[in-house]
Tab-separated table of C-alpha atoms and ligand atoms in Angstrom:
chain	number	residue	atom	x	y	z
A	1	MET	CA	73.597	128.979	128.573
A	2	SER	CA	72.916	125.057	126.522
A	3	GLU	CA	69.453	124.989	125.898
A	4	ARG	CA	68.466	121.175	127.201
A	5	ILE	CA	65.653	121.079	129.592
A	6	GLU	CA	67.842	118.482	131.395
A	7	ASP	CA	71.044	120.776	131.243
A	8	ILE	CA	68.661	123.437	132.785
A	9	ALA	CA	67.979	121.952	135.772
A	10	LYS	CA	71.062	120.463	136.453
A	11	ALA	CA	72.405	124.274	136.617
A	12	MET	CA	69.465	124.727	138.616
A	13	VAL	CA	71.184	122.493	141.535
A	14	ALA	CA	74.255	123.767	141.315
A	15	GLU	CA	76.274	122.129	144.277
A	16	GLY	CA	76.720	124.796	146.925
A	17	LYS	CA	74.452	127.565	145.059
A	18	GLY	CA	69.818	127.274	145.274
A	19	LEU	CA	66.855	129.496	144.651
A	20	LEU	CA	65.804	132.612	145.389
A	21	ALA	CA	62.544	133.118	145.282
A	22	ALA	CA	61.101	136.606	144.819
A	23	ASP	CA	57.971	135.387	143.092
A	24	GLU	CA	55.290	137.466	145.964
A	25	SER	CA	52.809	138.313	143.806
A	26	THR	CA	51.699	142.344	144.093
A	27	ALA	CA	49.028	141.265	147.024
A	28	THR	CA	51.671	139.348	149.059
A	29	ILE	CA	54.561	141.979	148.503
A	30	LYS	CA	52.816	144.400	149.544
A	31	LYS	CA	51.622	142.829	152.645
A	32	ARG	CA	55.560	142.170	153.228
A	33	PHE	CA	56.247	146.692	152.925
A	34	GLU	CA	53.241	146.826	155.059
A	35	ALA	CA	56.236	145.498	157.930
A	36	ILE	CA	58.669	148.418	156.727
A	37	ASP	CA	55.809	150.598	156.102
A	38	LEU	CA	56.712	150.695	152.906
A	39	GLU	CA	54.515	151.481	150.190
A	40	SER	CA	54.408	149.281	147.467
A	41	THR	CA	55.026	150.970	143.753
A	42	GLU	CA	55.847	149.469	140.533
A	43	THR	CA	58.536	151.630	142.280
A	44	SER	CA	58.935	150.434	144.932
A	45	ARG	CA	59.003	146.831	143.917
A	46	ARG	CA	61.606	147.624	141.531
A	47	ASP	CA	64.637	148.905	143.566
A	48	TYR	CA	63.199	146.535	146.745
A	49	ARG	CA	63.558	143.311	143.305
A	50	GLU	CA	66.860	145.420	142.316
A	51	MET	CA	68.714	146.154	145.518
A	52	LEU	CA	68.014	141.888	145.395
A	53	LEU	CA	69.408	141.809	142.003
A	54	ARG	CA	72.281	143.585	142.508
A	55	SER	CA	73.989	141.475	145.460
A	56	GLU	CA	77.115	141.074	143.239
A	57	ALA	CA	79.135	138.045	145.086
A	58	ALA	CA	76.157	136.541	146.563
A	59	MET	CA	73.846	135.567	142.777
A	60	LYS	CA	77.960	134.205	141.699
A	61	ASN	CA	78.464	132.251	144.697
A	62	CYS	CA	75.516	130.892	145.960
A	63	ILE	CA	71.553	130.998	143.790
A	64	SER	CA	72.001	129.632	140.511
A	65	GLY	CA	68.427	131.013	139.074
A	66	VAL	CA	65.118	133.565	140.639
A	67	ILE	CA	62.117	133.033	140.515
A	68	LEU	CA	59.634	136.055	138.782
A	69	TYR	CA	56.523	137.879	138.873
A	70	GLU	CA	55.320	138.427	135.617
A	71	GLU	CA	55.459	141.828	136.594
A	72	THR	CA	59.477	141.332	137.551
A	73	LEU	CA	60.279	139.415	134.164
A	74	PHE	CA	59.105	142.819	131.984
A	75	GLN	CA	60.568	145.466	135.254
A	76	ASN	CA	64.123	147.071	133.485
A	77	ALA	CA	65.990	148.385	136.417
A	78	ALA	CA	66.934	151.598	137.601
A	79	ASP	CA	69.704	152.671	134.453
A	80	GLY	CA	66.701	150.875	131.821
A	81	THR	CA	68.907	146.975	131.550
A	82	PRO	CA	66.085	144.847	131.767
A	83	LEU	CA	66.555	143.145	135.341
A	84	ALA	CA	65.943	138.940	133.640
A	85	GLU	CA	70.264	140.420	132.760
A	86	VAL	CA	71.072	141.711	135.465
A	87	ILE	CA	69.852	138.373	136.503
A	88	ARG	CA	72.012	136.237	133.780
A	89	ALA	CA	75.039	138.028	133.854
A	90	ALA	CA	75.331	137.503	137.065
A	91	GLY	CA	74.785	133.342	136.488
A	92	ALA	CA	71.876	133.514	136.948
A	93	ILE	CA	68.707	132.197	135.333
A	94	PRO	CA	65.232	134.336	135.519
A	95	GLY	CA	62.823	132.104	136.158
A	96	ILE	CA	58.917	132.850	136.247
A	97	LYS	CA	55.637	131.780	138.395
A	98	VAL	CA	53.327	131.177	136.405
A	99	ASP	CA	50.242	129.955	138.564
A	100	THR	CA	46.694	132.401	139.546
A	101	GLY	CA	47.011	131.460	143.262
A	102	ALA	CA	45.527	128.417	145.096
A	103	LYS	CA	41.515	129.262	144.777
A	104	PRO	CA	38.440	128.388	147.186
A	105	LEU	CA	38.535	124.004	145.839
A	106	ALA	CA	34.066	123.285	144.465
A	107	LEU	CA	32.113	121.036	146.630
A	108	ALA	CA	34.926	121.044	149.175
A	109	SER	CA	35.981	123.405	152.976
A	110	GLY	CA	38.180	124.362	153.408
A	111	GLU	CA	41.011	123.406	150.424
A	112	THR	CA	42.383	125.200	147.705
A	113	VAL	CA	42.774	123.694	144.237
A	114	THR	CA	45.284	126.094	141.692
A	115	GLU	CA	44.600	128.437	138.929
A	116	GLY	CA	46.304	129.265	135.786
A	117	LEU	CA	46.106	126.627	133.043
A	118	ASP	CA	43.879	128.598	131.076
A	119	GLY	CA	46.403	130.706	127.901
A	120	LEU	CA	49.244	129.179	129.509
A	121	ALA	CA	50.869	127.808	126.719
A	122	GLU	CA	50.753	131.060	125.036
A	123	ARG	CA	51.750	132.860	128.371
A	124	LEU	CA	55.314	129.245	128.412
A	125	ALA	CA	55.911	131.395	124.706
A	126	ARG	CA	56.399	135.483	126.623
A	127	TYR	CA	57.733	134.322	129.005
A	128	TYR	CA	60.349	131.918	127.252
A	129	ALA	CA	61.153	135.058	124.836
A	130	ALA	CA	61.737	136.900	126.878
A	131	GLY	CA	64.465	134.589	128.787
A	132	ALA	CA	62.724	132.240	131.431
A	133	ARG	CA	64.080	129.421	131.271
A	134	PHE	CA	62.016	127.337	134.248
A	135	ALA	CA	58.495	128.233	135.817
A	136	LYS	CA	57.343	127.216	139.162
A	137	TRP	CA	53.318	126.409	140.418
A	138	ARG	CA	52.769	126.413	143.560
A	139	GLY	CA	50.215	123.431	144.463
A	140	VAL	CA	47.941	123.919	148.362
A	141	ILE	CA	48.006	121.249	150.839
A	142	ALA	CA	45.903	122.242	153.906
A	143	ILE	CA	46.208	119.171	156.303
A	144	SER	CA	45.163	118.725	160.076
A	145	ASP	CA	43.172	115.678	160.975
A	146	ARG	CA	40.820	115.669	158.647
A	147	LEU	CA	42.459	116.943	155.892
A	148	PRO	CA	43.590	116.520	153.471
A	149	THR	CA	41.159	114.683	151.655
A	150	ALA	CA	41.573	112.631	148.476
A	151	ASN	CA	40.216	114.583	146.009
A	152	ALA	CA	41.910	118.558	146.553
A	153	VAL	CA	45.314	116.184	146.892
A	154	LYS	CA	44.376	114.060	143.555
A	155	ALA	CA	42.946	117.883	142.187
A	156	ASN	CA	46.032	119.991	143.058
A	157	ALA	CA	49.026	117.154	141.562
A	158	HIS	CA	46.597	116.896	138.438
A	159	ALA	CA	46.992	120.832	137.261
A	160	LEU	CA	50.787	120.322	138.014
A	161	ALA	CA	50.828	117.569	136.017
A	162	ARG	CA	49.662	119.497	133.451
A	163	TYR	CA	51.624	123.115	133.847
A	164	ALA	CA	54.864	120.836	134.501
A	165	ALA	CA	54.130	119.203	130.835
A	166	LEU	CA	53.150	122.756	128.993
A	167	CYS	CA	56.309	123.588	130.206
A	168	GLN	CA	58.129	120.952	128.825
A	169	GLN	CA	56.617	121.241	125.735
A	170	ALA	CA	57.724	125.345	125.460
A	171	GLY	CA	61.236	123.703	126.687
A	172	ILE	CA	61.540	125.360	130.434
A	173	VAL	CA	61.617	122.992	132.859
A	174	PRO	CA	59.066	122.699	135.876
A	175	ILE	CA	58.924	123.484	139.177
A	176	VAL	CA	56.692	121.180	141.144
A	177	GLU	CA	55.467	122.848	144.360
A	178	PRO	CA	53.393	120.529	145.725
A	179	GLU	CA	53.395	122.845	149.816
A	180	VAL	CA	51.828	120.670	152.607
A	181	LEU	CA	51.661	123.687	154.869
A	182	MET	CA	53.540	124.745	158.419
A	183	ASP	CA	51.853	127.484	159.250
A	184	GLY	CA	48.091	127.167	158.146
A	185	GLU	CA	45.155	126.094	160.099
A	186	PRO	CA	44.006	125.999	162.419
A	187	GLY	CA	48.177	124.722	162.676
A	188	THR	CA	47.931	122.834	165.444
A	189	HIS	CA	49.092	118.362	163.567
A	190	ASP	CA	52.109	116.927	164.621
A	191	ILE	CA	55.270	115.395	162.864
A	192	ASP	CA	53.800	111.995	162.161
A	193	ARG	CA	50.552	113.592	160.776
A	194	SER	CA	53.387	115.877	158.957
A	195	GLU	CA	54.686	113.305	156.939
A	196	ALA	CA	51.814	111.212	156.475
A	197	VAL	CA	50.449	113.531	154.849
A	198	THR	CA	53.689	114.584	152.740
A	199	GLU	CA	53.721	111.315	151.693
A	200	GLN	CA	50.605	111.251	150.640
A	201	THR	CA	51.118	114.002	148.817
A	202	LEU	CA	53.884	113.444	147.061
A	203	ARG	CA	53.324	109.950	146.003
A	204	VAL	CA	50.038	110.840	144.008
A	205	VAL	CA	52.058	113.421	142.249
A	206	PHE	CA	54.875	111.605	141.260
A	207	ASN	CA	51.673	109.176	139.550
A	208	GLU	CA	50.265	112.482	137.514
A	209	LEU	CA	53.349	113.600	136.659
A	210	ALA	CA	54.194	110.082	134.722
A	211	ASP	CA	50.665	109.131	133.182
A	212	ALA	CA	51.721	113.213	131.579
A	213	GLY	CA	55.031	111.765	130.410
A	214	ILE	CA	57.740	114.363	132.117
A	215	LYS	CA	60.343	113.671	131.825
A	216	LEU	CA	61.729	114.029	135.013
A	217	GLU	CA	65.970	114.429	134.531
A	218	GLY	CA	64.198	118.377	133.462
A	219	MET	CA	62.189	118.764	136.098
A	220	ILE	CA	63.094	120.135	139.952
A	221	LEU	CA	60.621	119.439	142.752
A	222	LYS	CA	59.227	122.254	145.753
A	223	PRO	CA	58.383	120.347	148.282
A	224	SER	CA	57.527	121.447	152.305
A	225	MET	CA	59.673	119.828	154.781
A	226	VAL	CA	58.050	117.630	157.351
A	227	ILE	CA	57.759	119.541	160.162
A	228	ASP	CA	54.941	119.719	162.833
A	229	GLY	CA	52.563	122.684	162.722
A	230	LYS	CA	53.483	126.215	163.542
A	231	LYS	CA	51.144	126.384	167.223
A	232	GLN	CA	53.072	123.339	168.011
A	233	ARG	CA	56.726	122.715	166.853
A	234	LYS	CA	59.012	121.233	168.502
A	235	ALA	CA	59.961	118.531	166.943
A	236	SER	CA	63.826	118.346	166.148
A	237	VAL	CA	66.122	119.378	163.613
A	238	ALA	CA	67.683	116.152	163.467
A	239	GLU	CA	64.048	114.321	163.672
A	240	VAL	CA	62.929	117.210	161.025
A	241	ALA	CA	66.226	116.682	159.061
A	242	GLU	CA	65.521	112.724	158.980
A	243	ARG	CA	61.534	112.722	157.684
A	244	THR	CA	61.933	115.902	154.915
A	245	VAL	CA	64.583	112.543	153.881
A	246	ARG	CA	62.778	109.320	154.897
A	247	VAL	CA	59.436	110.593	152.590
A	248	LEU	CA	62.150	111.770	149.754
A	249	LYS	CA	63.300	108.339	149.702
A	250	ASN	CA	60.094	106.308	149.297
A	251	THR	CA	58.940	109.140	146.989
A	252	VAL	CA	60.605	110.690	144.600
A	253	PRO	CA	62.182	108.731	142.006
A	254	ALA	CA	66.026	108.771	141.452
A	255	SER	CA	65.812	109.762	138.293
A	256	VAL	CA	64.388	113.911	139.489
A	257	ALA	CA	67.174	116.315	138.592
A	258	GLY	CA	67.483	117.939	141.502
A	259	ILE	CA	65.408	118.876	144.728
A	260	ALA	CA	64.906	122.977	145.451
A	261	PHE	CA	63.025	123.611	149.153
A	262	LEU	CA	61.146	126.270	150.204
A	263	SER	CA	60.364	127.584	154.368
A	264	GLY	CA	57.492	128.100	155.135
A	265	GLY	CA	57.113	130.859	157.504
A	266	GLN	CA	59.656	128.522	159.062
A	267	SER	CA	62.042	131.375	160.912
A	268	ALA	CA	65.772	131.703	158.243
A	269	GLU	CA	68.347	130.186	160.875
A	270	GLU	CA	65.524	126.980	160.866
A	271	ALA	CA	65.801	127.000	157.306
A	272	THR	CA	68.976	126.761	156.511
A	273	ALA	CA	69.471	124.634	159.648
A	274	HIS	CA	67.562	121.772	158.238
A	275	LEU	CA	68.585	121.938	155.189
A	276	SER	CA	71.887	120.948	156.760
A	277	ALA	CA	71.217	118.816	158.274
A	278	MET	CA	70.085	116.081	155.711
A	279	ASN	CA	72.300	117.656	153.525
A	280	ALA	CA	75.365	116.719	156.164
A	281	GLY	CA	77.109	113.079	155.973
A	282	ASN	CA	73.894	112.047	153.635
A	283	SER	CA	74.365	110.675	150.371
A	284	LEU	CA	70.812	111.229	148.304
A	285	PRO	CA	70.748	110.213	144.833
A	286	TRP	CA	69.155	113.473	144.078
A	287	ALA	CA	71.024	117.255	144.804
A	288	LEU	CA	69.054	119.524	147.873
A	289	THR	CA	69.031	122.038	148.110
A	290	PHE	CA	67.071	126.155	148.702
A	291	SER	CA	64.233	127.866	147.121
A	292	TYR	CA	63.822	130.697	149.829
A	293	GLY	CA	61.369	133.075	149.866
A	294	ARG	CA	60.959	134.616	153.318
A	295	ALA	CA	64.084	133.333	154.809
A	296	LEU	CA	66.386	134.341	152.119
A	297	GLN	CA	64.567	137.849	152.336
A	298	ASP	CA	63.259	139.028	155.882
A	299	ASP	CA	66.417	140.246	156.935
A	300	ALA	CA	67.242	141.955	153.733
A	301	LEU	CA	64.058	143.343	153.577
A	302	LYS	CA	64.378	144.408	157.664
A	303	ALA	CA	68.031	146.209	156.729
A	304	TRP	CA	66.908	148.117	153.518
A	305	LYS	CA	63.299	149.252	155.322
A	306	GLY	CA	62.956	150.737	151.694
A	307	GLU	CA	65.489	153.669	151.597
A	308	SER	CA	68.167	154.033	148.786
A	309	GLY	CA	71.210	154.597	151.765
A	310	ASN	CA	69.704	151.196	152.791
A	311	VAL	CA	70.520	149.329	150.041
A	312	GLU	CA	74.297	148.145	151.453
A	313	ALA	CA	72.819	147.086	154.422
A	314	GLY	CA	70.207	145.277	152.155
A	315	GLN	CA	73.083	143.675	150.180
A	316	ARG	CA	75.062	142.476	153.438
A	317	ALA	CA	71.791	140.738	154.722
A	318	PHE	CA	71.235	138.555	151.818
A	319	ALA	CA	74.780	137.854	150.808
A	320	HIS	CA	74.651	136.287	154.423
A	321	ARG	CA	71.730	134.602	154.339
A	322	ALA	CA	72.457	132.922	150.650
A	323	ARG	CA	75.434	131.758	152.433
A	324	MET	CA	74.860	130.297	155.443
A	325	ASN	CA	72.102	128.462	152.262
A	326	SER	CA	74.438	128.202	150.295
A	327	LEU	CA	76.799	125.548	153.304
A	328	ALA	CA	73.683	123.629	154.089
A	329	ALA	CA	73.527	123.189	150.464
A	330	ARG	CA	77.398	121.041	151.089
A	331	GLY	CA	76.217	119.482	154.035
A	332	LEU	CA	78.862	122.397	155.644
A	333	TRP	CA	76.784	124.531	157.964
A	334	THR	CA	77.400	125.284	161.849
A	335	ALA	CA	75.156	127.941	163.959
A	336	GLU	CA	79.169	128.588	164.433
A	337	GLN	CA	79.789	129.988	161.586
A	338	GLU	CA	76.444	132.144	161.199
A	339	ARG	CA	77.552	134.467	164.831
A	340	THR	CA	81.123	134.170	163.345
A	341	ALA	CA	79.980	135.038	159.714
B	1	13P	P1	58.724	130.301	151.310
B	1	13P	O1	60.484	130.328	151.248
B	1	13P	O2	58.548	131.876	151.732
B	1	13P	O3	57.864	129.587	151.256
B	1	13P	O4	57.996	130.800	149.206
B	1	13P	C1	58.851	129.845	148.287
B	1	13P	C2	57.462	129.721	147.467
B	1	13P	O5	57.451	130.482	145.783
B	1	13P	C3	56.223	129.692	147.854
B	1	13P	O6	55.774	129.202	146.475
């Protein structure tokens, strides 16, 4: 594997491949496991993630890289092989979530700024030594009639740029993730509001990245799609795709290595349909692919249920979603394939 960040970034968005976001914090994975009535322990978290990472065909054909939580990067599989090695053996790249979460923004009501810059240079050196070649930082942008404030957008964009600079200096590709919430509160915004806020957020983010001297060929953007709030979903697949592509064309420089979406609370099939519609028939300056968490994992988690006898069923469910999203990354997914596959 080449070690130039430009080449790593290119490999992350190789044709028909995307990223598996398996970087749930310990608090978040606990919530996911509660849904299948499973206690979250170091071993159950390891077993679950090992199941996904050992889905050989899916990993080889559809997954370019895996975003890990710090615990997983330093964890071994049941047979003692480091999980980062399992990922590399499947031809994928290990990555690491490095932010320490969205914290209340002082003097603001209901907005957050993502933290984790203190000591980040030292942490990145440790992660690099453990095999991580890309990182992720998620800024959260609340949306309502009055939010976000310019202050919250700027604070998050500035933090993203400082993080991205530290990554590139360490030889690590930054995934820059400014998420405009779809399923936050109140969740009643319409798609016009989503489009305006997403466009403004991306403008501010790319200004900050430029000021910080970020090499665009050596980064990946992980945006949310332009979509109406969870409590008022009515936009069609075509509308979400058209508006999202329009905003990206207006704001994302052509030299950015690639764009890999988050799923943000969309159902698995919605997230696939939207991605495919964006790629179908569009000639775009960057690769558009997936970096899904819930939309790739939900079915697998339900099939597995925390039981070793269900590992194959879990892997089958994961492989199916990975394949559907691989098709979507090429603009080739259809609802028909979903049912006959
Ligand atoms: P979802 O696809 O579940 O939104 O997760 C992606 C992610 O990495 C959020 O930071």
